[in-house]
PDB file of C-alpha atoms in Angstrom:
ATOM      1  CA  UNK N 401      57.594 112.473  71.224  1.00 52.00           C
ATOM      2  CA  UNK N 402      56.307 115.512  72.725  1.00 54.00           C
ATOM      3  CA  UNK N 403      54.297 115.871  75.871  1.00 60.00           C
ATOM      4  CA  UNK N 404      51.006 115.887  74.440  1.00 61.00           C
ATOM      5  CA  UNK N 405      51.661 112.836  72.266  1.00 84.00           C
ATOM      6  CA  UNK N 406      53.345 111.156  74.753  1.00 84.00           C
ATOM      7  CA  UNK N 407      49.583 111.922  77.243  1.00 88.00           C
ATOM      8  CA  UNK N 408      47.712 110.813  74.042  1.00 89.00           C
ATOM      9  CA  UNK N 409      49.243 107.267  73.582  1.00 90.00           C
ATOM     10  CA  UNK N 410      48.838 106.879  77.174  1.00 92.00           C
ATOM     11  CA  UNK N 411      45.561 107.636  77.368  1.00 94.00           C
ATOM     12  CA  UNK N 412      45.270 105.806  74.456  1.00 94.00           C
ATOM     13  CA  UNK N 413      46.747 102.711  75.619  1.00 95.00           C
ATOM     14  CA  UNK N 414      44.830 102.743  79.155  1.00 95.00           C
ATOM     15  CA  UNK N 415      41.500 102.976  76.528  1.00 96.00           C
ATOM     16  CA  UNK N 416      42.639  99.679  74.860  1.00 97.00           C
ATOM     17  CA  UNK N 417      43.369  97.712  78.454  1.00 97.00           C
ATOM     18  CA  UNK N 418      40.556  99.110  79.848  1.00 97.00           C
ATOM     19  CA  UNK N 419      38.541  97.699  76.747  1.00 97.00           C
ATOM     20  CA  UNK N 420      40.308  94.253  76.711  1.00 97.00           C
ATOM     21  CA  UNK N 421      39.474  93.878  80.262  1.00 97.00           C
ATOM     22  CA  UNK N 422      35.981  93.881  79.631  1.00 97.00           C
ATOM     23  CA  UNK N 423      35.676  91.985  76.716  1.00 97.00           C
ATOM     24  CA  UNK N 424      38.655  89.313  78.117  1.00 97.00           C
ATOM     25  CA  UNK N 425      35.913  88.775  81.469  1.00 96.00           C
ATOM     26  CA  UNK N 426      32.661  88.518  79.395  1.00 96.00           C
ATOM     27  CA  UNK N 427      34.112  86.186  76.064  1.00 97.00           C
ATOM     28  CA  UNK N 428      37.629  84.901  77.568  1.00 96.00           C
ATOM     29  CA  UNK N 429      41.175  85.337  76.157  1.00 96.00           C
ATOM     30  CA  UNK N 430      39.898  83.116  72.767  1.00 96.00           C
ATOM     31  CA  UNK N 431      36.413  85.313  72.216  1.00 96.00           C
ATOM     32  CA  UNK N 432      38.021  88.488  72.457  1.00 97.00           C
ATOM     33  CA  UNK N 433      39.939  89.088  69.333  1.00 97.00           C
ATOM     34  CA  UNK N 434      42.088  92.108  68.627  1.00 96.00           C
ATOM     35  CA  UNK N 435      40.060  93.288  65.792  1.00 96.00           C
ATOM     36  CA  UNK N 436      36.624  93.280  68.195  1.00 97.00           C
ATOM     37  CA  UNK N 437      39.032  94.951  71.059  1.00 97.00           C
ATOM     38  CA  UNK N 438      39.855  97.776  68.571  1.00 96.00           C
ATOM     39  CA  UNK N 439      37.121  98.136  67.105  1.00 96.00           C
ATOM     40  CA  UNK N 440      34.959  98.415  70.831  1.00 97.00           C
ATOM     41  CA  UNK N 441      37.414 101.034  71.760  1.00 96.00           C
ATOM     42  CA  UNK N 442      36.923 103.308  68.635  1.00 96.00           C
ATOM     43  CA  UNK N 443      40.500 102.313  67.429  1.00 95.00           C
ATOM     44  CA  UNK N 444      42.071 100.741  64.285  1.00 94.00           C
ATOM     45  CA  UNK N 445      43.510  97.668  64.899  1.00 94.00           C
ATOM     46  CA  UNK N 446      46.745  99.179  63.397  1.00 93.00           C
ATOM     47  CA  UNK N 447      46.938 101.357  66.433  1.00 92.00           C
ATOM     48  CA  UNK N 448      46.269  98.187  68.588  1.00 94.00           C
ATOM     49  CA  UNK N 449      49.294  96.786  67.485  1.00 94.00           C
ATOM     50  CA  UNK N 450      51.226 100.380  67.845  1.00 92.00           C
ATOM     51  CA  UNK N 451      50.735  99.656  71.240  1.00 94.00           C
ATOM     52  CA  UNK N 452      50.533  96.325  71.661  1.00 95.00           C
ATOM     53  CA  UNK N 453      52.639  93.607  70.076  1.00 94.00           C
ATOM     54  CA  UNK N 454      50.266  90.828  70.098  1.00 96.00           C
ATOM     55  CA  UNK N 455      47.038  90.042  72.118  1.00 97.00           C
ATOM     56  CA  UNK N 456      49.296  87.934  74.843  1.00 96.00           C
ATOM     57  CA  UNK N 457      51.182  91.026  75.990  1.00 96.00           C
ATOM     58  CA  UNK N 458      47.864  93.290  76.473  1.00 97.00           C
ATOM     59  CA  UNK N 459      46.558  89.837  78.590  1.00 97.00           C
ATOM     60  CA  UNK N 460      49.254  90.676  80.952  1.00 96.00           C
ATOM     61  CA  UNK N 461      49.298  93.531  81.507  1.00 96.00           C
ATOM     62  CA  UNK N 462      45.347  93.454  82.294  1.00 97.00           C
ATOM     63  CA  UNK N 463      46.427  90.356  84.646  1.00 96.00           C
ATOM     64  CA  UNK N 464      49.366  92.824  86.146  1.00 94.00           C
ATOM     65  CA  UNK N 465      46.276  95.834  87.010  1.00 95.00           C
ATOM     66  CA  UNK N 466      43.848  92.766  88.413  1.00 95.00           C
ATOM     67  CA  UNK N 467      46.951  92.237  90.823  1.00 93.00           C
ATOM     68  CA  UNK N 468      47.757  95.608  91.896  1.00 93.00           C
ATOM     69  CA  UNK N 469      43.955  96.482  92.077  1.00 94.00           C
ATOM     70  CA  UNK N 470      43.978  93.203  94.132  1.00 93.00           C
ATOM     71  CA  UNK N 471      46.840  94.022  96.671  1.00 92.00           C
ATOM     72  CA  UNK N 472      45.636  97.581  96.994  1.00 93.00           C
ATOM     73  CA  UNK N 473      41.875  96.183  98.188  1.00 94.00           C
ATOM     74  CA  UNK N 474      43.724  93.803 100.600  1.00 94.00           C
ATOM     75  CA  UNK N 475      45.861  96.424 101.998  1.00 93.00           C
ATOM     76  CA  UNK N 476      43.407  98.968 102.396  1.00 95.00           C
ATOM     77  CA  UNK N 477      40.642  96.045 104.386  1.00 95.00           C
ATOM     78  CA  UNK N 478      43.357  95.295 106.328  1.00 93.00           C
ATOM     79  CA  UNK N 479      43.874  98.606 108.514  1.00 94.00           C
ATOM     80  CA  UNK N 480      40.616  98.000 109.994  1.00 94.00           C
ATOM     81  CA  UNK N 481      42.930  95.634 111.966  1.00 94.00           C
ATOM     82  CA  UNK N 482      43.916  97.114 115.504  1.00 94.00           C
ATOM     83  CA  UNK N 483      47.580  95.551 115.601  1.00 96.00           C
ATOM     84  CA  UNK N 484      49.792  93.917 112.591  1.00 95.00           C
ATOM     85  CA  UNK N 485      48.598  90.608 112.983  1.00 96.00           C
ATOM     86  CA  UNK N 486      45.430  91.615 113.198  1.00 96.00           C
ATOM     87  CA  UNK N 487      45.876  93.643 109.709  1.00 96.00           C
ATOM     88  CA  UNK N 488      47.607  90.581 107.925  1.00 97.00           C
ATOM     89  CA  UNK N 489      44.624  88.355 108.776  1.00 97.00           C
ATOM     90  CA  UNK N 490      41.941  90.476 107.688  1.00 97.00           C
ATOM     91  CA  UNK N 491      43.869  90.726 104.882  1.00 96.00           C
ATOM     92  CA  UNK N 492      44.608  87.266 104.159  1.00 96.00           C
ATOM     93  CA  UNK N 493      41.330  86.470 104.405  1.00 97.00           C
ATOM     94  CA  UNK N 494      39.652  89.513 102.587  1.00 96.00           C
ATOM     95  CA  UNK N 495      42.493  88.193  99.803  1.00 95.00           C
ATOM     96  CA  UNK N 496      40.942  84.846  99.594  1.00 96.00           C
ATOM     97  CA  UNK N 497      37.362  86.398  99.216  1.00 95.00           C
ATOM     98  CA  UNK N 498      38.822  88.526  96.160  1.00 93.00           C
ATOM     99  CA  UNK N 499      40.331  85.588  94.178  1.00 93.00           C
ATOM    100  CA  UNK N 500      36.496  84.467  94.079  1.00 93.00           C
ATOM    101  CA  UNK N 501      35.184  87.464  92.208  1.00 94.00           C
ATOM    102  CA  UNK N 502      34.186  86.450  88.724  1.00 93.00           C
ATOM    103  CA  UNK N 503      36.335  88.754  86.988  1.00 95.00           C
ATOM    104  CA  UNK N 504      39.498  87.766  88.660  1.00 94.00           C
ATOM    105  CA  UNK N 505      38.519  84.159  88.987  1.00 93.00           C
ATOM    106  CA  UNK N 506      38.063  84.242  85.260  1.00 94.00           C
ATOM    107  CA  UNK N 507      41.509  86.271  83.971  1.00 95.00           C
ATOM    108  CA  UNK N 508      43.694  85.591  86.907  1.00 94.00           C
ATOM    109  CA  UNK N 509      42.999  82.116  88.083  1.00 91.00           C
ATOM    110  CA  UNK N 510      41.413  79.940  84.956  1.00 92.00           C
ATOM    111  CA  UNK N 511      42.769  82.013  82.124  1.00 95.00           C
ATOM    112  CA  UNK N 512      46.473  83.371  83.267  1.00 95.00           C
ATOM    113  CA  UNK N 513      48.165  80.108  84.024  1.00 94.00           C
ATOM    114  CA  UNK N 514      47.148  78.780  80.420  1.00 94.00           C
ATOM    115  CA  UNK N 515      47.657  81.815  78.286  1.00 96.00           C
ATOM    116  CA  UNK N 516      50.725  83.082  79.503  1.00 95.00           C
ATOM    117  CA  UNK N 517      52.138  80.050  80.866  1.00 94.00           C
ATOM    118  CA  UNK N 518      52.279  78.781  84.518  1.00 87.00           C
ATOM    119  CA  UNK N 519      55.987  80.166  85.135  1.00 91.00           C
ATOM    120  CA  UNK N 520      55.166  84.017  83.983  1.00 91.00           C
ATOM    121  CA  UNK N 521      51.863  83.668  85.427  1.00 92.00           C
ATOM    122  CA  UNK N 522      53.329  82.680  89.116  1.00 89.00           C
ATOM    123  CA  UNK N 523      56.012  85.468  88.668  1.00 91.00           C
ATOM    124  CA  UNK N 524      53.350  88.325  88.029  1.00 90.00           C
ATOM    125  CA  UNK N 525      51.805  86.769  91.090  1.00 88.00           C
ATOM    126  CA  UNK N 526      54.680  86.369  93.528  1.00 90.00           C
ATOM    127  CA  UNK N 527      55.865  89.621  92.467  1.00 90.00           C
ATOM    128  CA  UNK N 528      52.775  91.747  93.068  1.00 90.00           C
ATOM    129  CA  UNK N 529      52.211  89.440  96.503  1.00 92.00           C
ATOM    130  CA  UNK N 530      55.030  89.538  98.230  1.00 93.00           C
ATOM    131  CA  UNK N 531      55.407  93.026  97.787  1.00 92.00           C
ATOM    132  CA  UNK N 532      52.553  93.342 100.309  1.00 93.00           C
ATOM    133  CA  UNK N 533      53.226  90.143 102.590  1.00 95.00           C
ATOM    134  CA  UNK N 534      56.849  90.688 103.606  1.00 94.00           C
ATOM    135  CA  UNK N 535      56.513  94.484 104.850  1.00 93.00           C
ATOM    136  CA  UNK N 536      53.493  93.009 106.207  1.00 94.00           C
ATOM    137  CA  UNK N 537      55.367  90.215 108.259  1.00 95.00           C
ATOM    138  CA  UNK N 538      58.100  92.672 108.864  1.00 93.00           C
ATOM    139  CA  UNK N 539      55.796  94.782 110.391  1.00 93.00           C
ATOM    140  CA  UNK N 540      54.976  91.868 112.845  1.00 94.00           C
ATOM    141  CA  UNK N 541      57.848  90.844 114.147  1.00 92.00           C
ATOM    142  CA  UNK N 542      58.985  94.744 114.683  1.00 88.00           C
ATOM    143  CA  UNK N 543      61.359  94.780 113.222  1.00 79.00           C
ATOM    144  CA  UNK N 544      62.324  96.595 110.229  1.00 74.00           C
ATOM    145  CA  UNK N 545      66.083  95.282 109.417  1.00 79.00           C
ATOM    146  CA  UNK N 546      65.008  91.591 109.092  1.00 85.00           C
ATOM    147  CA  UNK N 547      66.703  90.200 106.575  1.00 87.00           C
ATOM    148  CA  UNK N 548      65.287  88.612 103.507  1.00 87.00           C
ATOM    149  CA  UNK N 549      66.259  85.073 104.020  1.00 88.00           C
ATOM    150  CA  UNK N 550      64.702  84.790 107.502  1.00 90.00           C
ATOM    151  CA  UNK N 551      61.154  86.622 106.172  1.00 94.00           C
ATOM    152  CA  UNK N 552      61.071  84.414 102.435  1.00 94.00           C
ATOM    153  CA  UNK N 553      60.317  81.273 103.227  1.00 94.00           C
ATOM    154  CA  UNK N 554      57.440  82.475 105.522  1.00 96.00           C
ATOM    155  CA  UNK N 555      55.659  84.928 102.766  1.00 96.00           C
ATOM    156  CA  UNK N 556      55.896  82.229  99.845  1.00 95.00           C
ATOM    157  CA  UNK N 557      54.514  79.702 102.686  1.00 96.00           C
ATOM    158  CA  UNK N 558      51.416  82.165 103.138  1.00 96.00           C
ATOM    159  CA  UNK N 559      51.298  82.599  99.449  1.00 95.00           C
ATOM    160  CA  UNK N 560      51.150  79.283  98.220  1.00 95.00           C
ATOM    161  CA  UNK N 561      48.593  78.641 101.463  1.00 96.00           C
ATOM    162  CA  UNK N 562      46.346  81.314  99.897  1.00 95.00           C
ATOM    163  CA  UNK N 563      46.840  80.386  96.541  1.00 93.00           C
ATOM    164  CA  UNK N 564      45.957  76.702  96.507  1.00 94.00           C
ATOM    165  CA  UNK N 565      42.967  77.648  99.044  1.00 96.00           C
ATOM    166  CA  UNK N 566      41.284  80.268  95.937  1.00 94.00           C
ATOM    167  CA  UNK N 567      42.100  76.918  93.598  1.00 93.00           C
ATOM    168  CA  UNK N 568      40.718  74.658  95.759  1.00 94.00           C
ATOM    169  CA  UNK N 569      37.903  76.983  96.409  1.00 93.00           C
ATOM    170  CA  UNK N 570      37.490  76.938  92.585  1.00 91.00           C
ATOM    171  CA  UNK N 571      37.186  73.166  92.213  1.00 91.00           C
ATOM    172  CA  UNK N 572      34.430  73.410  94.866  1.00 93.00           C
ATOM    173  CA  UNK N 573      36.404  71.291  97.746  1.00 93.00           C
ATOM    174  CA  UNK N 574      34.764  70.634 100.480  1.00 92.00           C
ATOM    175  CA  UNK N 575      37.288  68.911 102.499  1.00 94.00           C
ATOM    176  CA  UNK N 576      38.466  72.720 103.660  1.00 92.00           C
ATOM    177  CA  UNK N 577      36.960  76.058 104.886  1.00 95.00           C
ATOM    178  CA  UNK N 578      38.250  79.818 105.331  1.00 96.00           C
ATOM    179  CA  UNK N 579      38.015  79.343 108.561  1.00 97.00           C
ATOM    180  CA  UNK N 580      39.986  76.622 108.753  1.00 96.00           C
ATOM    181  CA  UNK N 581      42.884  78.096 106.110  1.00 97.00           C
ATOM    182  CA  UNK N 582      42.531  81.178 108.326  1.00 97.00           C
ATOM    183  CA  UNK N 583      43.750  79.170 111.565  1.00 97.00           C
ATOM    184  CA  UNK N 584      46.493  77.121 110.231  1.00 97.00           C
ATOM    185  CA  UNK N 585      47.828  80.437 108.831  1.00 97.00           C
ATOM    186  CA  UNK N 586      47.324  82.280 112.576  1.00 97.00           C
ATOM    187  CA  UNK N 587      49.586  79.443 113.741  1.00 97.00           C
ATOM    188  CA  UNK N 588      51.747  79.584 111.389  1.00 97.00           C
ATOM    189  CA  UNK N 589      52.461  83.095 111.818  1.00 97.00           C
ATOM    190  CA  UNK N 590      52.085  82.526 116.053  1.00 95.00           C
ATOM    191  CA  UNK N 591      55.197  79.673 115.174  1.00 96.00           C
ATOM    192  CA  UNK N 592      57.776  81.840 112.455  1.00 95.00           C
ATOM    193  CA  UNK N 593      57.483  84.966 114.606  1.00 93.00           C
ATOM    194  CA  UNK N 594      58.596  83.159 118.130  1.00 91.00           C
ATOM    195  CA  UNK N 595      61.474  81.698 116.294  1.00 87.00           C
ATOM    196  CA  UNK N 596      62.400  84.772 114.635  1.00 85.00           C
ATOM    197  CA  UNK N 597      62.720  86.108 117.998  1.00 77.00           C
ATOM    198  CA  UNK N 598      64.382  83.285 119.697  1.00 64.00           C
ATOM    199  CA  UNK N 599      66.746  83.941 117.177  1.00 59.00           C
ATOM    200  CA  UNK N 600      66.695  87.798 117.509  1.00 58.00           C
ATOM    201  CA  UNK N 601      67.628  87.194 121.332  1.00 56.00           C
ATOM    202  CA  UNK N 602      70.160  84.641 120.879  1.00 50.00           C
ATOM    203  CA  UNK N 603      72.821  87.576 119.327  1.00 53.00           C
TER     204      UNK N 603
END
């Protein structure tokens, strides 16, 4: 394939997610069939299916750029933070804030799980999220050989804390409050990082 057919199907293909995306958050992943994606995007829905193998496999990859958009907007609050901490809980909570949006509510929190199954769904998830929390943490603690096993189990913790609070804040439960999510985390944080020192110390 030569360079400008190569730029064409890619330009091409970003036309059909960026298509799908709309028509995914306005009708769901049921109203939006491929023939009404192709034929909103000017396309045949042969050339769908040159690109895509089924409707599934364009739903993920939609849910993948609602991710990385995602990270990227939590990052990029974050530095209004004056030290790391201060960064990761600005981001934590601008994070939580974001899973509430209608269009990520819809695709990523109701939709995802169901459509491409609650084990791909949490890997798209923990993959795009932890690539942000860890160098986060690390960035904490000061330290920047920290090994993997000692920084884990803290990220999935403040994953799965954030998670279940955007789920919970979808059921409407009143039993909890950012603020609340936002303190437990703090302490959390407050509690891993002394013993990751303790520990630092003690070699």
């Amino acid at each position: 394939m030569g360079k400008k057919s190569a730029a064409e199907a890619a330009k091409t293909r970003k036309l059909i997610v960026t298509t799908a995306r709309a028509l995914f958050a306005e009708l769901g992943f049921a109203g939006a069939t491929t023939s009404r994606i192709a034929k909103t995007a000017g396309l045949t829905e042969g050339a769908f299916f040159h690109h895509f193998k089924d409707k599934k496999a364009l739903f993920a990859e939609v849910v993948k750029n609602l991710q990385r958009e995602y990270a990227y907007e939590v990052v990029t609050r974050g530095r209004e933070g004056t030290n790391a901490l201060e960064r990761f809980l600005i981001g934590a909570r601008a994070s939580i804030e974001l899973s509430q949006k209608p269009e990520y509510l819809r695709l990523v929190l109701i939709e995802a799980p169901t459509v491409l199954g609650g084990n791909n769904w949490r890997e798209i998830d923990t993959i795009t999220s932890l690539s942000v929390i860890e160098p986060a943490l690390a960035a904490i603690a000061e330290r920047d050989d920290i090994e993997t096993r000692k920084i884990r189990p803290m990220a999935l913790l403040t994953l799965g804390l954030l998670t279940e609070t955007a789920f919970a804040l979808v059921r409407s439960d009143g039993t909890i409050t950012v603020d609340d999510v936002m303190e437990v985390l703090e302490m959390s944080i407050n509690d891993w990082l002394k013993r990751v020192q303790l520990k630092s110390k003690a070699k």
